[in-house]
Amino acid sequence: MNERLLVVEDEETLCASLKRVLTKEGYYVETIGSAEAALNIFGEGFYDVIITDIILPGITGIELLKKIKETIPEQIVIIMTAYASLETAVEALRAGAYDYVVKPIMHEEIKQIVKNAIKQGALQDENTLLRKQIERQYDLNRIIGESPAMRSVVNDVKAIADSGSNVLLLGETGTGKEFIARVIHNSSSRVSRPFIPVNLRTIPEDMLEPGLFGYVKGAFSDASISRRGLFEEANAGTIFIREILDMNQRIQSGLLSLLKSNEIRPVGGAQSLKADLRFIFATSMDIEAAVREGRFSDELYKLISGATVKLPPLRERAEDIEPLIMHMIRTLSNELCRTVRDIDSDVIETLRSYHWPGNIRELKNIVERAVLISDDGFIRAGHLPQSFQRR
């Protein structure tokens, strides 16, 4: 086990008792008598859990908690409190304490709270590791391509990533619009906040508005409780709308109001909620034609098109095909537990000369198939679909 605990308590008897009980549970326990001294120790090492009394000489346990959270927001802190200071314990929870325990301390209770806190810490560590892996996967440096068209995309993404502007991504199906949307999010100050992709085609028409904006109890016949919508769930983060032209007129109107006011009005609600959202919209269709034909709001289009990035089709960036193929081979070999080291140069030329109606998505499918059926670590013409072999 060997998790490290720090107990901050000026009452020597209680301090010794907690150290004895928690050491028997297999933890490494350090004790200290003041918040100031605890801050010095905290700066020198890592602790899985910190347990602190509220009433301490000098600065209080609440002040200690706030200073710890300023340095390491994910640090788990448990507060000890007397009955008379329960109100202060609630303040501690608001300030980020994991839990509180009331004096006199019951040994079984503190052991269980610490055990639960350790589990919570392990889960936080897993989530932090996963988030860092995702951030690396969608890093700006992961955009592959040296063609002029892709260098222009990279420059555009760099310019707008941390601007806070809403973004419109244009490009044929399969050109990587969601990938670029995630890169923009991960290159912005919102990286630690939610990124929520929304596919309007998967939401039933009658649930589009309540699904996006939320609803209050009684808003419609099945609304037995109030629910938050996707927009509220993503607050302080980024919403990615995969195909904005799938929006009906009512949703367009609601979105226009949200973008103008930075407020979300739940269906059936009398009050609006403040919203801090960044939107990234995408379409593979001609949005300007939709505006001319009245299928898409001209006012909304003007509001979202200030930061527009156009993704080139793969056929217009043939020089990027080989580096894309080699990157896909490495990535897919790891994901599929295959050992593929190289690819025949004739195969690369065949793939470079193809017109790629499905763009990068189609290329990935072809490479994935070849990686799966290659049995000697080398991709040859015979590993391509029959349609390619007849070319």
Short mmCIF file of C-alpha atoms in Angstrom, two decimals, residues 21-380:
data_model
loop_
_atom_site.label_atom_id
_atom_site.label_comp_id
_atom_site.label_asym_id
_atom_site.label_seq_id
_atom_site.Cartn_x
_atom_site.Cartn_y
_atom_site.Cartn_z
CA VAL A 21 -4.55 3.81 13.65
CA LEU A 22 -3.68 4.78 10.07
CA THR A 23 -0.17 3.26 10.22
CA LYS A 24 -1.79 -0.07 11.17
CA GLU A 25 -3.82 0.23 7.94
CA GLY A 26 -0.56 0.23 5.95
CA TYR A 27 -0.22 3.97 5.30
CA TYR A 28 2.94 6.01 5.76
CA VAL A 29 1.82 8.80 8.11
CA GLU A 30 3.53 12.10 8.94
CA THR A 31 2.15 14.48 11.54
CA ILE A 32 2.62 18.22 12.05
CA GLY A 33 1.19 20.73 14.54
CA SER A 34 0.47 23.85 12.47
CA ALA A 35 -0.73 24.93 9.03
CA GLU A 36 2.40 27.01 8.41
CA ALA A 37 4.65 24.02 9.07
CA ALA A 38 2.36 21.84 6.94
CA LEU A 39 2.80 24.20 3.98
CA ASN A 40 6.57 23.84 4.23
CA ILE A 41 6.35 20.04 4.29
CA PHE A 42 3.75 20.08 1.52
CA GLY A 43 6.16 22.00 -0.70
CA GLU A 44 8.83 19.33 -0.25
CA GLY A 45 6.89 16.18 -1.08
CA PHE A 46 3.75 14.47 -2.34
CA TYR A 47 0.90 13.24 -0.15
CA ASP A 48 -1.97 11.05 -1.29
CA VAL A 49 -4.24 12.52 1.41
CA ILE A 50 -3.93 15.44 3.82
CA ILE A 51 -6.05 15.40 7.00
CA THR A 52 -6.28 18.73 8.80
CA ASP A 53 -8.11 20.18 11.76
CA ILE A 54 -9.97 23.44 11.17
CA ILE A 55 -8.85 25.13 14.42
CA LEU A 56 -5.07 25.45 14.36
CA PRO A 57 -2.57 27.93 15.79
CA GLY A 58 -1.80 30.64 13.26
CA ILE A 59 -3.65 30.21 9.98
CA THR A 60 -6.72 27.97 10.03
CA GLY A 61 -7.32 24.65 8.33
CA ILE A 62 -9.63 26.41 5.86
CA GLU A 63 -6.83 28.80 4.86
CA LEU A 64 -4.45 25.84 4.61
CA LEU A 65 -6.95 24.05 2.34
CA LYS A 66 -7.24 27.08 0.04
CA LYS A 67 -3.45 27.50 -0.23
CA ILE A 68 -3.03 23.79 -1.02
CA LYS A 69 -5.72 23.92 -3.70
CA GLU A 70 -4.05 26.95 -5.29
CA THR A 71 -0.88 24.90 -5.71
CA ILE A 72 -2.30 21.45 -6.51
CA PRO A 73 -6.04 21.62 -7.27
CA GLU A 74 -6.39 17.81 -7.33
CA GLN A 75 -4.85 17.31 -3.85
CA ILE A 76 -7.27 15.39 -1.59
CA VAL A 77 -7.87 17.10 1.75
CA ILE A 78 -10.05 15.79 4.61
CA ILE A 79 -11.21 18.27 7.27
CA MET A 80 -11.62 17.47 10.98
CA THR A 81 -14.16 19.59 12.82
CA ALA A 82 -16.01 19.90 16.14
CA TYR A 83 -19.81 19.96 16.28
CA ALA A 84 -19.70 23.71 16.83
CA SER A 85 -17.90 24.29 13.53
CA LEU A 86 -20.06 22.22 11.17
CA GLU A 87 -20.98 25.38 9.30
CA THR A 88 -17.27 25.97 8.68
CA ALA A 89 -16.97 22.37 7.45
CA VAL A 90 -19.54 23.14 4.79
CA GLU A 91 -17.42 26.14 3.80
CA ALA A 92 -14.46 23.76 3.53
CA LEU A 93 -16.38 21.47 1.19
CA ARG A 94 -17.16 24.46 -1.01
CA ALA A 95 -13.47 25.32 -1.01
CA GLY A 96 -12.63 21.87 -2.33
CA ALA A 97 -12.29 19.55 0.69
CA TYR A 98 -12.92 15.90 -0.18
CA ASP A 99 -14.90 15.21 3.03
CA TYR A 100 -15.05 16.09 6.71
CA VAL A 101 -15.09 14.05 9.92
CA VAL A 102 -16.63 15.26 13.19
CA LYS A 103 -14.76 15.07 16.51
CA PRO A 104 -14.46 12.98 18.59
CA ILE A 105 -12.88 10.95 15.78
CA MET A 106 -14.24 7.42 15.39
CA HIS A 107 -11.46 5.15 14.16
CA GLU A 108 -13.60 3.08 11.82
CA GLU A 109 -15.07 6.22 10.28
CA ILE A 110 -11.71 7.88 9.57
CA LYS A 111 -10.31 4.63 8.16
CA GLN A 112 -13.24 4.32 5.75
CA ILE A 113 -13.07 7.98 4.67
CA VAL A 114 -9.33 7.69 4.00
CA LYS A 115 -9.86 4.43 2.10
CA ASN A 116 -12.51 6.08 -0.09
CA ALA A 117 -10.27 9.11 -0.60
CA ILE A 118 -7.39 6.90 -1.78
CA LYS A 119 -9.72 5.28 -4.33
CA GLN A 120 -10.85 8.71 -5.48
CA GLY A 121 -7.22 9.77 -5.87
CA ALA A 122 -6.42 6.71 -7.97
CA LEU A 123 -9.40 7.48 -10.20
CA GLN A 124 -8.24 11.09 -10.54
CA ASP A 125 -4.78 9.89 -11.53
CA GLU A 126 -6.28 7.60 -14.20
CA ASN A 127 -8.42 10.44 -15.54
CA THR A 128 -5.44 12.81 -15.57
CA LEU A 129 -3.33 10.25 -17.46
CA LEU A 130 -6.15 9.63 -19.95
CA ARG A 131 -6.65 13.37 -20.46
CA LYS A 132 -2.94 13.85 -21.11
CA GLN A 133 -2.95 10.99 -23.62
CA ILE A 134 -5.92 12.56 -25.41
CA GLU A 135 -4.25 15.97 -25.35
CA ARG A 136 -1.13 14.49 -26.96
CA GLN A 137 -3.25 12.68 -29.55
CA TYR A 138 -4.86 15.95 -30.59
CA ASP A 139 -1.80 18.16 -30.28
CA LEU A 140 -1.15 20.81 -32.93
CA ASN A 141 2.02 18.94 -33.92
CA ARG A 142 -0.10 15.90 -34.83
CA ILE A 143 -1.46 17.66 -37.92
CA ILE A 144 0.33 15.82 -40.71
CA GLY A 145 1.06 17.57 -43.98
CA GLU A 146 3.64 19.77 -45.66
CA SER A 147 1.50 20.74 -48.62
CA PRO A 148 0.77 24.48 -48.98
CA ALA A 149 -2.92 23.78 -48.28
CA MET A 150 -2.18 22.06 -44.98
CA ARG A 151 0.41 24.63 -43.93
CA SER A 152 -2.34 27.21 -44.39
CA VAL A 153 -4.66 25.14 -42.15
CA VAL A 154 -1.98 24.89 -39.44
CA ASN A 155 -1.42 28.64 -39.56
CA ASP A 156 -5.16 29.28 -39.29
CA VAL A 157 -5.48 26.90 -36.33
CA LYS A 158 -2.55 28.54 -34.53
CA ALA A 159 -4.10 31.96 -35.05
CA ILE A 160 -7.57 31.10 -33.77
CA ALA A 161 -6.98 28.31 -31.21
CA ASP A 162 -6.75 30.50 -28.13
CA SER A 163 -8.64 33.49 -29.48
CA GLY A 164 -11.93 32.39 -27.95
CA SER A 165 -13.72 32.94 -31.26
CA ASN A 166 -16.34 30.54 -32.49
CA VAL A 167 -15.07 28.60 -35.51
CA LEU A 168 -16.57 27.33 -38.76
CA LEU A 169 -14.83 24.33 -40.38
CA LEU A 170 -15.53 23.69 -44.06
CA GLY A 171 -14.50 20.58 -45.94
CA GLU A 172 -15.68 17.47 -47.71
CA THR A 173 -16.70 14.38 -45.76
CA GLY A 174 -13.66 12.62 -44.34
CA THR A 175 -11.24 15.56 -44.43
CA GLY A 176 -10.71 15.51 -40.65
CA LYS A 177 -12.99 18.28 -39.38
CA GLU A 178 -13.53 16.69 -35.95
CA PHE A 179 -9.80 16.07 -35.56
CA ILE A 180 -9.10 19.75 -36.26
CA ALA A 181 -11.90 20.75 -33.86
CA ARG A 182 -10.25 18.72 -31.09
CA VAL A 183 -6.84 20.22 -31.90
CA ILE A 184 -8.34 23.72 -31.59
CA HIS A 185 -9.91 22.82 -28.24
CA ASN A 186 -6.72 21.20 -26.91
CA SER A 187 -4.64 24.20 -28.02
CA SER A 188 -6.89 26.62 -26.15
CA SER A 189 -7.27 27.66 -22.53
CA ARG A 190 -10.37 25.43 -22.39
CA VAL A 191 -8.32 22.24 -22.71
CA SER A 192 -9.20 21.03 -19.20
CA ARG A 193 -12.92 21.64 -19.76
CA PRO A 194 -15.38 19.41 -21.68
CA PHE A 195 -15.24 18.90 -25.44
CA ILE A 196 -18.67 17.66 -26.49
CA PRO A 197 -19.29 16.60 -30.11
CA VAL A 198 -22.92 16.79 -31.21
CA ASN A 199 -24.35 14.81 -34.11
CA LEU A 200 -27.78 16.34 -34.71
CA ARG A 201 -28.81 13.38 -36.90
CA THR A 202 -28.72 11.03 -33.90
CA ILE A 203 -31.15 13.15 -31.84
CA PRO A 204 -34.90 12.69 -32.56
CA GLU A 205 -36.42 15.82 -34.08
CA ASP A 206 -38.80 16.39 -31.15
CA MET A 207 -35.91 16.13 -28.67
CA LEU A 208 -33.46 18.43 -30.44
CA GLU A 209 -34.33 21.59 -28.56
CA PRO A 210 -34.68 20.02 -25.07
CA GLY A 211 -31.62 17.86 -25.71
CA LEU A 212 -29.45 20.87 -26.53
CA PHE A 213 -30.92 23.56 -24.28
CA GLY A 214 -32.31 21.41 -21.46
CA TYR A 215 -35.81 21.62 -20.02
CA VAL A 216 -37.67 22.20 -16.79
CA LYS A 217 -40.13 19.87 -15.12
CA GLY A 218 -43.51 20.05 -16.83
CA ALA A 219 -42.18 21.63 -20.03
CA PHE A 220 -43.87 18.82 -22.01
CA SER A 221 -45.83 15.67 -21.24
CA ASP A 222 -42.81 13.43 -20.54
CA ALA A 223 -40.84 16.05 -18.59
CA SER A 224 -41.31 14.58 -15.11
CA ILE A 225 -38.05 16.14 -13.91
CA SER A 226 -35.82 19.00 -15.03
CA ARG A 227 -32.74 18.06 -17.09
CA ARG A 228 -29.65 19.92 -18.22
CA GLY A 229 -29.01 20.04 -21.97
CA LEU A 230 -25.75 19.41 -23.79
CA PHE A 231 -24.97 23.12 -23.94
CA GLU A 232 -25.11 23.43 -20.15
CA GLU A 233 -23.14 20.18 -19.71
CA ALA A 234 -20.32 21.72 -21.77
CA ASN A 235 -20.26 25.01 -19.87
CA ALA A 236 -16.76 26.56 -19.89
CA GLY A 237 -15.81 24.07 -22.60
CA THR A 238 -16.28 23.52 -26.31
CA ILE A 239 -19.30 22.30 -28.28
CA PHE A 240 -18.57 20.77 -31.69
CA ILE A 241 -21.59 20.64 -34.03
CA ARG A 242 -20.70 18.05 -36.68
CA GLU A 243 -23.09 19.25 -39.40
CA ILE A 244 -24.61 22.63 -38.74
CA LEU A 245 -26.90 22.50 -41.80
CA ASP A 246 -28.85 19.73 -40.02
CA MET A 247 -30.25 22.44 -37.71
CA ASN A 248 -33.91 23.29 -38.21
CA GLN A 249 -35.08 26.89 -38.10
CA ARG A 250 -36.14 26.71 -34.44
CA ILE A 251 -32.72 25.47 -33.30
CA GLN A 252 -31.00 28.09 -35.47
CA SER A 253 -33.08 30.78 -33.77
CA GLY A 254 -32.25 29.45 -30.28
CA LEU A 255 -28.56 29.22 -31.13
CA LEU A 256 -28.55 32.77 -32.50
CA SER A 257 -30.07 34.00 -29.24
CA LEU A 258 -27.50 32.06 -27.20
CA LEU A 259 -24.56 33.45 -29.18
CA LYS A 260 -25.84 37.01 -28.81
CA SER A 261 -26.65 36.87 -25.10
CA ASN A 262 -24.34 34.13 -23.77
CA GLU A 263 -27.37 32.72 -22.01
CA ILE A 264 -29.16 29.36 -22.23
CA ARG A 265 -32.95 29.30 -21.92
CA PRO A 266 -34.16 25.76 -21.02
CA VAL A 267 -37.37 24.66 -22.71
CA GLY A 268 -40.28 25.74 -20.51
CA GLY A 269 -38.00 27.80 -18.29
CA ALA A 270 -38.74 31.35 -17.20
CA GLN A 271 -35.12 32.20 -16.43
CA SER A 272 -31.96 31.98 -18.52
CA LEU A 273 -28.63 30.56 -17.39
CA LYS A 274 -25.31 32.25 -18.01
CA ALA A 275 -23.24 30.34 -20.57
CA ASP A 276 -19.51 30.33 -21.20
CA LEU A 277 -19.21 28.24 -24.35
CA ARG A 278 -17.06 28.06 -27.42
CA PHE A 279 -18.71 26.63 -30.52
CA ILE A 280 -16.94 24.91 -33.38
CA PHE A 281 -19.27 24.26 -36.30
CA ALA A 282 -18.62 22.05 -39.30
CA THR A 283 -20.25 21.32 -42.61
CA SER A 284 -19.38 19.33 -45.71
CA MET A 285 -22.07 21.15 -47.71
CA ASP A 286 -22.31 24.55 -49.39
CA ILE A 287 -23.41 26.75 -46.48
CA GLU A 288 -23.47 29.91 -48.59
CA ALA A 289 -25.94 28.26 -50.99
CA ALA A 290 -28.06 27.27 -47.98
CA VAL A 291 -28.07 30.92 -46.87
CA ARG A 292 -29.08 32.13 -50.34
CA GLU A 293 -31.89 29.57 -50.49
CA GLY A 294 -33.19 30.53 -47.06
CA ARG A 295 -32.40 27.16 -45.46
CA PHE A 296 -29.89 28.70 -43.08
CA SER A 297 -30.07 31.99 -41.20
CA ASP A 298 -28.04 34.74 -42.84
CA GLU A 299 -27.61 36.47 -39.45
CA LEU A 300 -26.39 33.26 -37.82
CA TYR A 301 -23.98 32.59 -40.70
CA LYS A 302 -22.45 36.07 -40.36
CA LEU A 303 -22.07 35.50 -36.63
CA ILE A 304 -20.23 32.16 -36.92
CA SER A 305 -18.15 32.64 -40.06
CA GLY A 306 -15.64 35.16 -38.74
CA ALA A 307 -13.06 32.44 -38.03
CA THR A 308 -13.41 30.00 -40.94
CA VAL A 309 -10.97 27.19 -41.71
CA LYS A 310 -11.20 25.36 -45.04
CA LEU A 311 -9.86 21.80 -45.02
CA PRO A 312 -8.54 20.69 -48.43
CA PRO A 313 -9.63 17.37 -49.98
CA LEU A 314 -6.93 14.70 -50.04
CA ARG A 315 -6.69 14.80 -53.85
CA GLU A 316 -5.38 18.36 -53.58
CA ARG A 317 -2.56 17.41 -51.22
CA ALA A 318 -0.97 14.38 -52.88
CA GLU A 319 2.42 15.15 -51.32
CA ASP A 320 0.89 14.49 -47.89
CA ILE A 321 -0.33 10.99 -48.73
CA GLU A 322 2.94 9.14 -48.04
CA PRO A 323 3.55 10.71 -44.59
CA LEU A 324 -0.11 10.08 -43.74
CA ILE A 325 0.24 6.41 -44.76
CA MET A 326 3.40 5.92 -42.69
CA HIS A 327 1.80 7.59 -39.66
CA MET A 328 -1.29 5.39 -40.02
CA ILE A 329 0.82 2.24 -40.31
CA ARG A 330 2.64 3.03 -37.06
CA THR A 331 -0.52 4.00 -35.20
CA LEU A 332 -2.68 1.12 -36.46
CA SER A 333 0.08 -1.44 -35.89
CA ASN A 334 0.07 -0.49 -32.21
CA GLU A 335 -3.71 -0.36 -31.93
CA LEU A 336 -4.24 -3.70 -33.73
CA CYS A 337 -1.21 -5.43 -32.16
CA ARG A 338 0.36 -6.07 -35.56
CA THR A 339 3.98 -5.74 -36.66
CA VAL A 340 4.11 -3.83 -39.94
CA ARG A 341 7.42 -2.16 -40.76
CA ASP A 342 7.17 -0.91 -44.33
CA ILE A 343 5.14 -0.60 -47.53
CA ASP A 344 6.03 -1.22 -51.18
CA SER A 345 6.85 2.01 -53.05
CA ASP A 346 4.54 0.92 -55.92
CA VAL A 347 1.67 0.75 -53.44
CA ILE A 348 2.37 4.30 -52.32
CA GLU A 349 2.36 5.49 -55.94
CA THR A 350 -0.95 3.70 -56.53
CA LEU A 351 -2.45 5.41 -53.51
CA ARG A 352 -1.00 8.80 -54.46
CA SER A 353 -2.65 8.65 -57.89
CA TYR A 354 -6.12 7.76 -56.52
CA HIS A 355 -8.75 10.54 -56.38
CA TRP A 356 -9.93 9.75 -52.79
CA PRO A 357 -13.62 10.67 -52.74
CA GLY A 358 -13.72 9.60 -49.08
CA ASN A 359 -10.58 11.60 -48.23
CA ILE A 360 -8.52 10.74 -45.11
CA ARG A 361 -11.25 8.52 -43.69
CA GLU A 362 -11.16 6.35 -46.81
CA LEU A 363 -7.34 6.25 -46.76
CA LYS A 364 -7.38 5.10 -43.12
CA ASN A 365 -9.81 2.29 -43.96
CA ILE A 366 -7.52 1.09 -46.79
CA VAL A 367 -4.41 1.19 -44.60
CA GLU A 368 -6.19 -0.52 -41.70
CA ARG A 369 -7.25 -3.38 -43.99
CA ALA A 370 -3.68 -3.78 -45.27
CA VAL A 371 -2.21 -3.78 -41.75
CA LEU A 372 -4.67 -6.46 -40.68
CA ILE A 373 -4.02 -8.88 -43.55
CA SER A 374 -0.27 -8.36 -43.92
CA ASP A 375 1.44 -11.46 -42.52
CA ASP A 376 5.13 -10.60 -42.87
CA GLY A 377 5.36 -6.99 -41.74
CA PHE A 378 5.34 -5.62 -45.29
CA ILE A 379 2.40 -4.12 -47.22
CA ARG A 380 2.21 -5.09 -50.91
#
